[in-house]
CSV table of C-alpha atoms and ligand atoms in Angstrom, one decimal:
chain,number,residue,atom,x,y,z
A,8,MET,CA,104.6,41.5,-109.3
A,9,GLY,CA,102.2,42.6,-111.9
A,10,GLN,CA,101.0,40.3,-114.5
A,11,LEU,CA,102.8,38.6,-117.2
A,12,GLU,CA,101.5,40.6,-120.3
A,13,ARG,CA,101.5,41.3,-124.1
A,14,THR,CA,101.3,44.5,-125.9
A,15,LEU,CA,101.3,46.0,-129.1
A,16,SER,CA,104.1,48.3,-130.2
A,17,ILE,CA,104.3,50.3,-133.2
A,18,VAL,CA,107.1,52.3,-134.5
A,19,LYS,CA,105.1,54.9,-136.5
A,20,PRO,CA,106.0,56.2,-139.8
A,21,ASP,CA,107.6,59.1,-138.6
A,22,GLY,CA,109.8,56.9,-136.5
A,23,VAL,CA,110.9,55.2,-139.1
A,24,SER,CA,111.8,57.5,-141.5
A,25,ARG,CA,113.4,59.6,-138.6
A,26,GLY,CA,115.7,56.7,-138.1
A,27,LEU,CA,114.5,56.0,-134.5
A,28,ILE,CA,113.8,52.1,-134.7
A,29,GLY,CA,117.0,51.5,-132.9
A,30,GLU,CA,116.1,54.1,-130.1
A,31,VAL,CA,112.6,52.9,-129.5
A,32,VAL,CA,113.9,49.3,-129.6
A,33,GLY,CA,116.5,50.0,-127.2
A,34,ARG,CA,114.6,51.7,-124.9
A,35,PHE,CA,112.1,48.5,-124.8
A,36,GLU,CA,115.4,46.5,-124.2
A,37,ARG,CA,116.9,48.4,-121.7
A,38,ALA,CA,113.9,48.4,-119.5
A,39,GLY,CA,114.0,44.8,-119.3
A,40,ILE,CA,111.2,44.2,-122.0
A,41,ARG,CA,111.2,41.3,-124.2
A,42,ILE,CA,110.6,41.5,-128.1
A,43,ALA,CA,108.3,38.6,-128.4
A,44,ALA,CA,107.7,39.3,-132.4
A,45,MET,CA,108.9,42.1,-134.5
A,46,ARG,CA,108.2,43.0,-138.2
A,47,MET,CA,108.1,46.0,-140.8
A,48,LEU,CA,105.5,46.3,-143.0
A,49,HIS,CA,103.7,49.1,-144.9
A,50,MET,CA,99.9,49.2,-144.4
A,51,GLY,CA,97.7,50.3,-147.1
A,52,LYS,CA,94.6,53.0,-146.1
A,53,LYS,CA,92.3,50.4,-145.7
A,54,GLU,CA,94.5,48.4,-143.3
A,55,ALA,CA,95.1,51.4,-141.3
A,56,GLU,CA,91.5,52.2,-140.9
A,57,GLY,CA,90.7,48.5,-139.9
A,58,PHE,CA,93.6,48.8,-136.9
A,59,TYR,CA,92.2,52.3,-135.8
A,60,ALA,CA,88.4,51.5,-136.3
A,61,VAL,CA,87.8,52.4,-132.5
A,62,HIS,CA,88.7,56.2,-133.8
A,63,LYS,CA,86.7,56.0,-136.7
A,64,ASP,CA,84.4,58.6,-135.4
A,65,LYS,CA,87.2,61.2,-134.0
A,66,PRO,CA,88.1,64.4,-136.3
A,67,PHE,CA,91.6,63.2,-136.7
A,68,PHE,CA,90.6,59.5,-138.1
A,69,ARG,CA,91.4,60.5,-141.8
A,70,THR,CA,94.7,62.3,-141.2
A,71,LEU,CA,95.6,59.5,-138.7
A,72,THR,CA,94.9,56.6,-141.6
A,73,ASP,CA,96.5,58.8,-144.3
A,74,PHE,CA,99.7,59.2,-142.0
A,75,MET,CA,99.9,55.5,-140.5
A,76,SER,CA,99.5,54.2,-144.4
A,77,SER,CA,102.0,56.8,-145.6
A,78,GLY,CA,105.2,54.5,-145.1
A,79,PRO,CA,106.4,51.7,-143.6
A,80,VAL,CA,106.2,50.7,-139.7
A,81,VAL,CA,107.6,48.8,-137.3
A,82,VAL,CA,105.2,46.5,-135.4
A,83,MET,CA,106.0,44.5,-132.2
A,84,VAL,CA,104.9,42.3,-129.6
A,85,LEU,CA,106.4,42.9,-126.1
A,86,GLU,CA,106.2,41.0,-123.3
A,87,GLY,CA,106.7,41.4,-119.6
A,88,GLN,CA,105.2,42.0,-116.1
A,89,ASP,CA,102.9,45.0,-116.4
A,90,VAL,CA,104.0,45.7,-120.0
A,91,ILE,CA,101.0,47.5,-121.3
A,92,ARG,CA,101.0,49.9,-118.6
A,93,ARG,CA,104.9,50.0,-118.5
A,94,ASN,CA,104.9,50.3,-122.3
A,95,ARG,CA,102.6,53.6,-122.1
A,96,GLU,CA,104.9,55.4,-119.6
A,97,LEU,CA,108.0,54.5,-121.6
A,98,MET,CA,105.9,56.4,-124.6
A,99,GLY,CA,104.4,59.2,-122.5
A,100,ALA,CA,101.4,61.0,-122.9
A,101,THR,CA,99.5,61.4,-126.6
A,102,ASN,CA,100.1,64.7,-127.1
A,103,TYR,CA,104.2,65.4,-126.6
A,104,LYS,CA,103.5,68.7,-125.2
A,105,ASP,CA,102.2,66.9,-122.0
A,106,ALA,CA,104.5,64.1,-122.1
A,107,LYS,CA,107.3,63.6,-119.4
A,108,PRO,CA,110.7,64.4,-119.9
A,109,GLY,CA,112.7,61.2,-121.0
A,110,THR,CA,109.5,59.7,-122.9
A,111,ILE,CA,109.5,58.8,-126.0
A,112,ARG,CA,107.1,61.4,-127.2
A,113,ALA,CA,108.8,64.1,-125.1
A,114,ASP,CA,112.1,63.6,-126.3
A,115,PHE,CA,111.4,63.1,-130.2
A,116,ALA,CA,107.7,64.0,-131.3
A,117,ASN,CA,107.1,67.8,-132.3
A,118,ASP,CA,103.5,66.9,-133.6
A,119,ILE,CA,100.2,65.2,-131.6
A,120,GLU,CA,99.4,63.0,-134.9
A,121,ARG,CA,103.4,62.3,-135.3
A,122,ASN,CA,104.1,60.9,-132.3
A,123,VAL,CA,106.7,58.2,-132.8
A,124,VAL,CA,105.0,55.2,-131.3
A,125,HIS,CA,101.7,53.2,-131.0
A,126,GLY,CA,101.0,51.2,-127.7
A,127,SER,CA,97.7,49.1,-127.0
A,128,ASP,CA,95.7,50.5,-124.0
A,129,SER,CA,94.2,47.8,-122.4
A,130,PRO,CA,94.6,43.9,-122.0
A,131,GLU,CA,91.7,43.5,-124.4
A,132,ASN,CA,93.1,46.1,-127.0
A,133,ALA,CA,96.3,44.4,-127.0
A,134,ALA,CA,94.9,41.0,-127.8
A,135,LYS,CA,93.3,42.4,-130.6
A,136,GLU,CA,95.8,44.6,-131.9
A,137,ILE,CA,98.4,41.7,-131.7
A,138,ALA,CA,96.1,39.5,-133.6
A,139,TYR,CA,95.8,42.2,-135.9
A,140,PHE,CA,99.4,41.6,-137.2
A,141,PHE,CA,100.6,38.4,-135.8
A,142,SER,CA,99.5,34.7,-135.9
A,143,VAL,CA,100.5,32.5,-133.0
A,144,LEU,CA,103.3,30.9,-134.6
A,145,ASP,CA,105.1,34.7,-135.4
A,146,ILE,CA,105.2,35.1,-131.4
A,147,THR,CA,108.1,33.7,-129.7
B,210,LIG,N1,95.7,61.7,-132.5
B,210,LIG,C1,95.6,63.1,-133.0
B,210,LIG,N2,94.9,63.9,-132.6
B,210,LIG,C2,94.3,63.8,-131.3
B,210,LIG,C3,94.4,62.7,-131.0
B,210,LIG,C4,95.2,61.6,-131.2
B,210,LIG,O1,96.4,62.9,-134.1
B,210,LIG,O2,93.8,64.7,-130.9
B,210,LIG,C5,96.5,60.5,-133.3
B,210,LIG,C6,97.8,60.5,-132.6
B,210,LIG,O3,98.7,59.6,-133.3
B,210,LIG,C7,97.3,59.3,-131.3
B,210,LIG,C8,96.5,58.4,-132.1
B,210,LIG,O4,95.7,59.3,-132.8
B,210,LIG,O5,98.3,58.4,-131.1
B,210,LIG,C9,95.5,57.6,-131.7
B,210,LIG,O6,95.2,58.3,-130.4
B,210,LIG,P1,94.8,58.0,-128.9
B,210,LIG,O7,94.1,58.8,-128.4
B,210,LIG,O8,94.7,56.3,-128.9
B,210,LIG,O9,96.4,57.9,-128.4
B,210,LIG,P2,97.5,57.0,-127.8
B,210,LIG,O10,96.8,56.0,-127.5
B,210,LIG,O11,98.2,56.9,-129.2
B,210,LIG,O12,98.2,57.7,-126.9
B,211,LIG,MG1,95.4,54.9,-128.1
């Protein structure tokens, strides 16, 4: 058995506008992952820049933060054994072209930037990213 963990998931603006919230949440639920918190919000440019600060020197930072502030997103705290890695598995590779069939990105993305979902990549980043959107009292 892995560690009981929490991770941050985001249905990105493309996923929300394309009507994929239920599809994504359904995949988590069917995988036995518990939704411990969930909220819809619309980030401003500054908030998207803060969230993706680790990527501030990347060539895609400007378009990524424009995209992430372009419309509402659904932010969720997922909880389960080994959920950081399991969520990344369900998501698939960053580039949908490299993502395994049956993953969210392989099934729904057709652009490397507009790839439907975000998921934390480590326990350290999961803790930071959860705290960016949720207070302790929001997490059930
Ligand atoms: N991204 C992009 N071009 C790239 C790499 C990443 O537009 O070459 C975008 C994409 O939306 C990705 C996000 O930046 O999900 C964050 O990149 P990261 O490498 O952290 O990928 P992830 O952890 O989301 O798989
Ligand atoms: Mg990442």
